[in-house]
Amino acid sequence: MNKRSVRERPAKSRIMAAAAELFYARGISATGIDAITARAGVAKKSLYNNFASKDELVLEYLRERHQEWLDLYAARAQSAQFTVAKYPDTKTPDAEALVLAVFDAYIDHADSAYIHGFRGCGLLNAAAELPAGSPGRDAVRIHKEEVESLLRAALAESLEAATAAPLAEQLSFLLEGAVARAGLEGSSERLRHAREAAGAIVRAAQAAA
């Protein structure tokens, strides 16, 4: 995108884009308002016309990251459901396909073209900087709970609820561990390994059911 097209974007959009880039690359505490406005090419007054405070900007950033991941998952889930519907003899059951869609969404996130490289889950990175009880940490908790609920709903396609719920929790632990390692290593490789493990776990659970 050239400088002219960037300047033509609404100020709020430019501020959010700049904040997202800097918060992810540098961290929230290390990113000041001046850095954000300079990156966005707007006056400080413009930022405060759109956000009452930096805390409000951080919360909006977290909500956008949450929606960004949901969009990645929705695309993967739609593709998984289409594949199963088009090829009834596929060896991938609906439950497994939808579980893998969750892992694929995280892989897509890791493989995104970050200017300063992949640093792990942006939401967890932010939560680590925020005080207990803050709206931002609550937003991250809600995101992680929703991811686990998606895993649980996927497993419920072929497993009893009594089995699906604890297995979804286990898979969410597997996913979070893989995200942490992937962030440290700057690569999606650990997530791909976790995806393979998740598929094996689901197939074993289905066979035992």
CSV table of C-alpha atoms in Angstrom, one decimal:
chain,number,residue,atom,x,y,z
A,1,MET,CA,0.0,0.0,0.0
A,2,ASN,CA,1.5,3.4,-1.0
A,3,LYS,CA,1.7,6.4,1.3
A,4,ARG,CA,-1.1,8.2,-0.5
A,5,SER,CA,-3.6,5.4,-0.1
A,6,VAL,CA,-2.6,5.1,3.6
A,7,ARG,CA,-3.3,8.8,4.2
A,8,GLU,CA,-6.7,8.4,2.5
A,9,ARG,CA,-7.8,5.8,5.0
A,10,PRO,CA,-10.0,7.1,7.9
A,11,ALA,CA,-7.9,8.3,10.9
A,12,LYS,CA,-9.4,5.7,13.2
A,13,SER,CA,-8.5,2.9,10.8
A,14,ARG,CA,-4.9,4.2,10.5
A,15,ILE,CA,-4.6,4.5,14.3
A,16,MET,CA,-5.8,0.9,14.8
A,17,ALA,CA,-3.5,-0.4,12.1
A,18,ALA,CA,-0.5,1.4,13.6
A,19,ALA,CA,-1.4,0.3,17.2
A,20,ALA,CA,-1.8,-3.3,16.1
A,21,GLU,CA,1.6,-3.4,14.4
A,22,LEU,CA,3.4,-1.7,17.2
A,23,PHE,CA,1.6,-3.5,20.1
A,24,TYR,CA,2.4,-6.9,18.5
A,25,ALA,CA,6.0,-6.1,17.6
A,26,ARG,CA,7.1,-4.1,20.6
A,27,GLY,CA,4.6,-4.9,23.3
A,28,ILE,CA,1.9,-2.6,24.9
A,29,SER,CA,3.9,-1.0,27.6
A,30,ALA,CA,6.8,-0.2,25.3
A,31,THR,CA,4.5,1.5,22.8
A,32,GLY,CA,3.6,5.0,23.6
A,33,ILE,CA,0.9,7.2,22.1
A,34,ASP,CA,3.5,9.3,20.3
A,35,ALA,CA,4.8,6.2,18.5
A,36,ILE,CA,1.3,5.2,17.4
A,37,THR,CA,0.4,8.6,16.1
A,38,ALA,CA,3.7,9.0,14.3
A,39,ARG,CA,3.2,5.6,12.7
A,40,ALA,CA,-0.4,6.4,11.7
A,41,GLY,CA,0.5,9.9,10.4
A,42,VAL,CA,-2.1,11.6,12.6
A,43,ALA,CA,-2.1,14.2,15.3
A,44,LYS,CA,-2.4,13.2,19.0
A,45,LYS,CA,-5.7,15.0,19.1
A,46,SER,CA,-7.0,12.7,16.4
A,47,LEU,CA,-6.3,9.7,18.5
A,48,TYR,CA,-8.1,11.1,21.5
A,49,ASN,CA,-11.0,12.1,19.3
A,50,ASN,CA,-11.4,8.3,18.6
A,51,PHE,CA,-10.3,6.8,21.9
A,52,ALA,CA,-10.7,8.1,25.4
A,53,SER,CA,-7.4,6.6,26.5
A,54,LYS,CA,-4.7,4.2,25.7
A,55,ASP,CA,-6.5,1.6,27.7
A,56,GLU,CA,-9.5,1.9,25.4
A,57,LEU,CA,-7.3,1.6,22.4
A,58,VAL,CA,-5.7,-1.5,23.8
A,59,LEU,CA,-9.1,-3.1,24.4
A,60,GLU,CA,-10.2,-2.3,20.9
A,61,TYR,CA,-7.0,-3.9,19.6
A,62,LEU,CA,-7.7,-7.1,21.6
A,63,ARG,CA,-11.2,-7.2,20.3
A,64,GLU,CA,-10.0,-6.9,16.7
A,65,ARG,CA,-7.4,-9.6,17.2
A,66,HIS,CA,-10.2,-11.8,18.5
A,67,GLN,CA,-12.4,-11.2,15.5
A,68,GLU,CA,-9.4,-11.6,13.2
A,69,TRP,CA,-8.9,-15.1,14.6
A,70,LEU,CA,-12.6,-16.0,14.3
A,71,ASP,CA,-12.5,-15.0,10.7
A,72,LEU,CA,-9.5,-17.3,10.1
A,73,TYR,CA,-11.3,-20.1,11.9
A,74,ALA,CA,-14.6,-19.5,10.0
A,75,ALA,CA,-12.8,-19.8,6.7
A,76,ARG,CA,-11.1,-23.0,7.8
A,77,ALA,CA,-14.3,-24.5,9.2
A,78,GLN,CA,-16.2,-23.8,6.0
A,79,SER,CA,-13.5,-25.4,4.0
A,80,ALA,CA,-13.5,-28.5,6.2
A,81,GLN,CA,-17.3,-28.9,6.0
A,82,PHE,CA,-17.2,-28.4,2.3
A,83,THR,CA,-14.6,-31.1,1.9
A,84,VAL,CA,-16.5,-33.6,4.0
A,85,ALA,CA,-19.8,-32.8,2.2
A,86,LYS,CA,-18.2,-33.1,-1.3
A,87,TYR,CA,-16.3,-36.3,-0.5
A,88,PRO,CA,-18.5,-38.5,1.6
A,89,ASP,CA,-15.9,-41.3,1.6
A,90,THR,CA,-13.3,-39.0,3.1
A,91,LYS,CA,-11.3,-40.5,5.9
A,92,THR,CA,-11.6,-37.3,8.0
A,93,PRO,CA,-14.7,-37.4,10.1
A,94,ASP,CA,-16.6,-34.1,10.7
A,95,ALA,CA,-15.4,-33.8,14.3
A,96,GLU,CA,-11.7,-34.3,13.4
A,97,ALA,CA,-12.0,-31.9,10.5
A,98,LEU,CA,-13.5,-29.2,12.7
A,99,VAL,CA,-10.9,-29.7,15.4
A,100,LEU,CA,-8.1,-29.4,12.9
A,101,ALA,CA,-9.7,-26.2,11.6
A,102,VAL,CA,-9.0,-24.6,15.0
A,103,PHE,CA,-5.4,-25.6,14.8
A,104,ASP,CA,-5.2,-24.5,11.1
A,105,ALA,CA,-6.5,-21.1,12.1
A,106,TYR,CA,-3.6,-20.7,14.5
A,107,ILE,CA,-1.2,-21.9,11.8
A,108,ASP,CA,-2.6,-19.3,9.5
A,109,HIS,CA,-2.0,-16.7,12.2
A,110,ALA,CA,1.6,-17.8,12.7
A,111,ASP,CA,2.2,-17.7,8.9
A,112,SER,CA,0.9,-14.2,8.5
A,113,ALA,CA,3.4,-11.7,7.1
A,114,TYR,CA,4.3,-9.9,10.3
A,115,ILE,CA,6.8,-7.1,9.6
A,116,HIS,CA,8.9,-8.0,12.6
A,117,GLY,CA,8.2,-11.7,12.7
A,118,PHE,CA,5.9,-14.0,14.5
A,119,ARG,CA,5.9,-13.6,18.3
A,120,GLY,CA,3.2,-16.0,19.4
A,121,CYS,CA,-0.4,-15.3,20.3
A,122,GLY,CA,-0.9,-11.5,20.3
A,123,LEU,CA,-3.7,-11.8,22.8
A,124,LEU,CA,-1.6,-13.8,25.3
A,125,ASN,CA,1.3,-11.5,24.8
A,126,ALA,CA,-0.9,-8.6,25.7
A,127,ALA,CA,-2.5,-10.4,28.7
A,128,ALA,CA,0.9,-10.9,30.2
A,129,GLU,CA,1.4,-7.1,30.4
A,130,LEU,CA,-2.0,-6.3,31.7
A,131,PRO,CA,-3.0,-6.2,35.4
A,132,ALA,CA,-5.3,-8.9,36.9
A,133,GLY,CA,-9.0,-7.9,36.6
A,134,SER,CA,-8.4,-5.5,33.7
A,135,PRO,CA,-11.0,-5.4,30.8
A,136,GLY,CA,-8.1,-6.4,28.5
A,137,ARG,CA,-7.3,-9.6,30.4
A,138,ASP,CA,-11.0,-10.4,30.5
A,139,ALA,CA,-11.2,-10.0,26.7
A,140,VAL,CA,-8.3,-12.5,26.3
A,141,ARG,CA,-9.9,-15.0,28.7
A,142,ILE,CA,-13.1,-14.8,26.7
A,143,HIS,CA,-11.2,-15.5,23.5
A,144,LYS,CA,-9.5,-18.6,24.9
A,145,GLU,CA,-12.8,-19.8,26.3
A,146,GLU,CA,-14.4,-19.4,22.9
A,147,VAL,CA,-11.6,-21.4,21.3
A,148,GLU,CA,-12.2,-24.2,23.8
A,149,SER,CA,-15.9,-24.1,23.2
A,150,LEU,CA,-15.3,-24.4,19.4
A,151,LEU,CA,-13.2,-27.5,20.1
A,152,ARG,CA,-15.9,-28.9,22.4
A,153,ALA,CA,-18.6,-28.3,19.8
A,154,ALA,CA,-16.5,-30.0,17.1
A,155,LEU,CA,-15.9,-33.0,19.3
A,156,ALA,CA,-19.6,-33.2,20.1
A,157,GLU,CA,-20.2,-34.1,16.5
A,158,SER,CA,-19.2,-37.7,17.3
A,159,LEU,CA,-18.6,-38.0,21.0
A,160,GLU,CA,-20.7,-37.8,24.1
A,161,ALA,CA,-20.7,-34.6,26.0
A,162,ALA,CA,-19.0,-36.3,29.0
A,163,THR,CA,-16.1,-37.2,26.7
A,164,ALA,CA,-16.1,-34.1,24.5
A,165,ALA,CA,-15.7,-31.5,27.3
A,166,PRO,CA,-12.6,-32.9,29.0
A,167,LEU,CA,-11.0,-33.7,25.6
A,168,ALA,CA,-11.6,-30.2,24.4
A,169,GLU,CA,-9.8,-28.9,27.5
A,170,GLN,CA,-6.9,-31.2,26.8
A,171,LEU,CA,-6.7,-30.1,23.2
A,172,SER,CA,-6.8,-26.5,24.2
A,173,PHE,CA,-3.8,-27.1,26.5
A,174,LEU,CA,-2.0,-28.8,23.6
A,175,LEU,CA,-2.8,-25.8,21.4
A,176,GLU,CA,-1.6,-23.2,23.9
A,177,GLY,CA,1.6,-25.0,24.5
A,178,ALA,CA,2.3,-25.2,20.8
A,179,VAL,CA,1.5,-21.5,20.4
A,180,ALA,CA,3.9,-20.6,23.1
A,181,ARG,CA,6.8,-22.7,21.6
A,182,ALA,CA,5.9,-21.5,18.1
A,183,GLY,CA,6.1,-17.9,19.3
A,184,LEU,CA,9.5,-18.4,20.9
A,185,GLU,CA,10.8,-20.1,17.7
A,186,GLY,CA,9.2,-17.7,15.3
A,187,SER,CA,7.7,-20.5,13.2
A,188,SER,CA,4.5,-22.5,12.8
A,189,GLU,CA,6.3,-25.8,13.0
A,190,ARG,CA,5.3,-26.6,16.6
A,191,LEU,CA,1.7,-25.9,15.7
A,192,ARG,CA,1.9,-28.3,12.8
A,193,HIS,CA,3.2,-31.0,15.1
A,194,ALA,CA,0.4,-30.2,17.6
A,195,ARG,CA,-2.1,-30.4,14.7
A,196,GLU,CA,-0.9,-34.0,13.9
A,197,ALA,CA,-1.2,-34.9,17.6
A,198,ALA,CA,-4.7,-33.5,17.9
A,199,GLY,CA,-5.8,-35.5,14.9
A,200,ALA,CA,-4.5,-38.7,16.4
A,201,ILE,CA,-6.1,-37.9,19.8
A,202,VAL,CA,-9.5,-37.3,18.2
A,203,ARG,CA,-9.3,-40.5,16.1
A,204,ALA,CA,-8.3,-42.6,19.2
A,205,ALA,CA,-11.2,-41.1,21.2
A,206,GLN,CA,-13.7,-41.9,18.4
A,207,ALA,CA,-12.4,-45.4,18.1
A,208,ALA,CA,-12.9,-45.9,21.8
A,209,ALA,CA,-16.4,-44.4,21.9
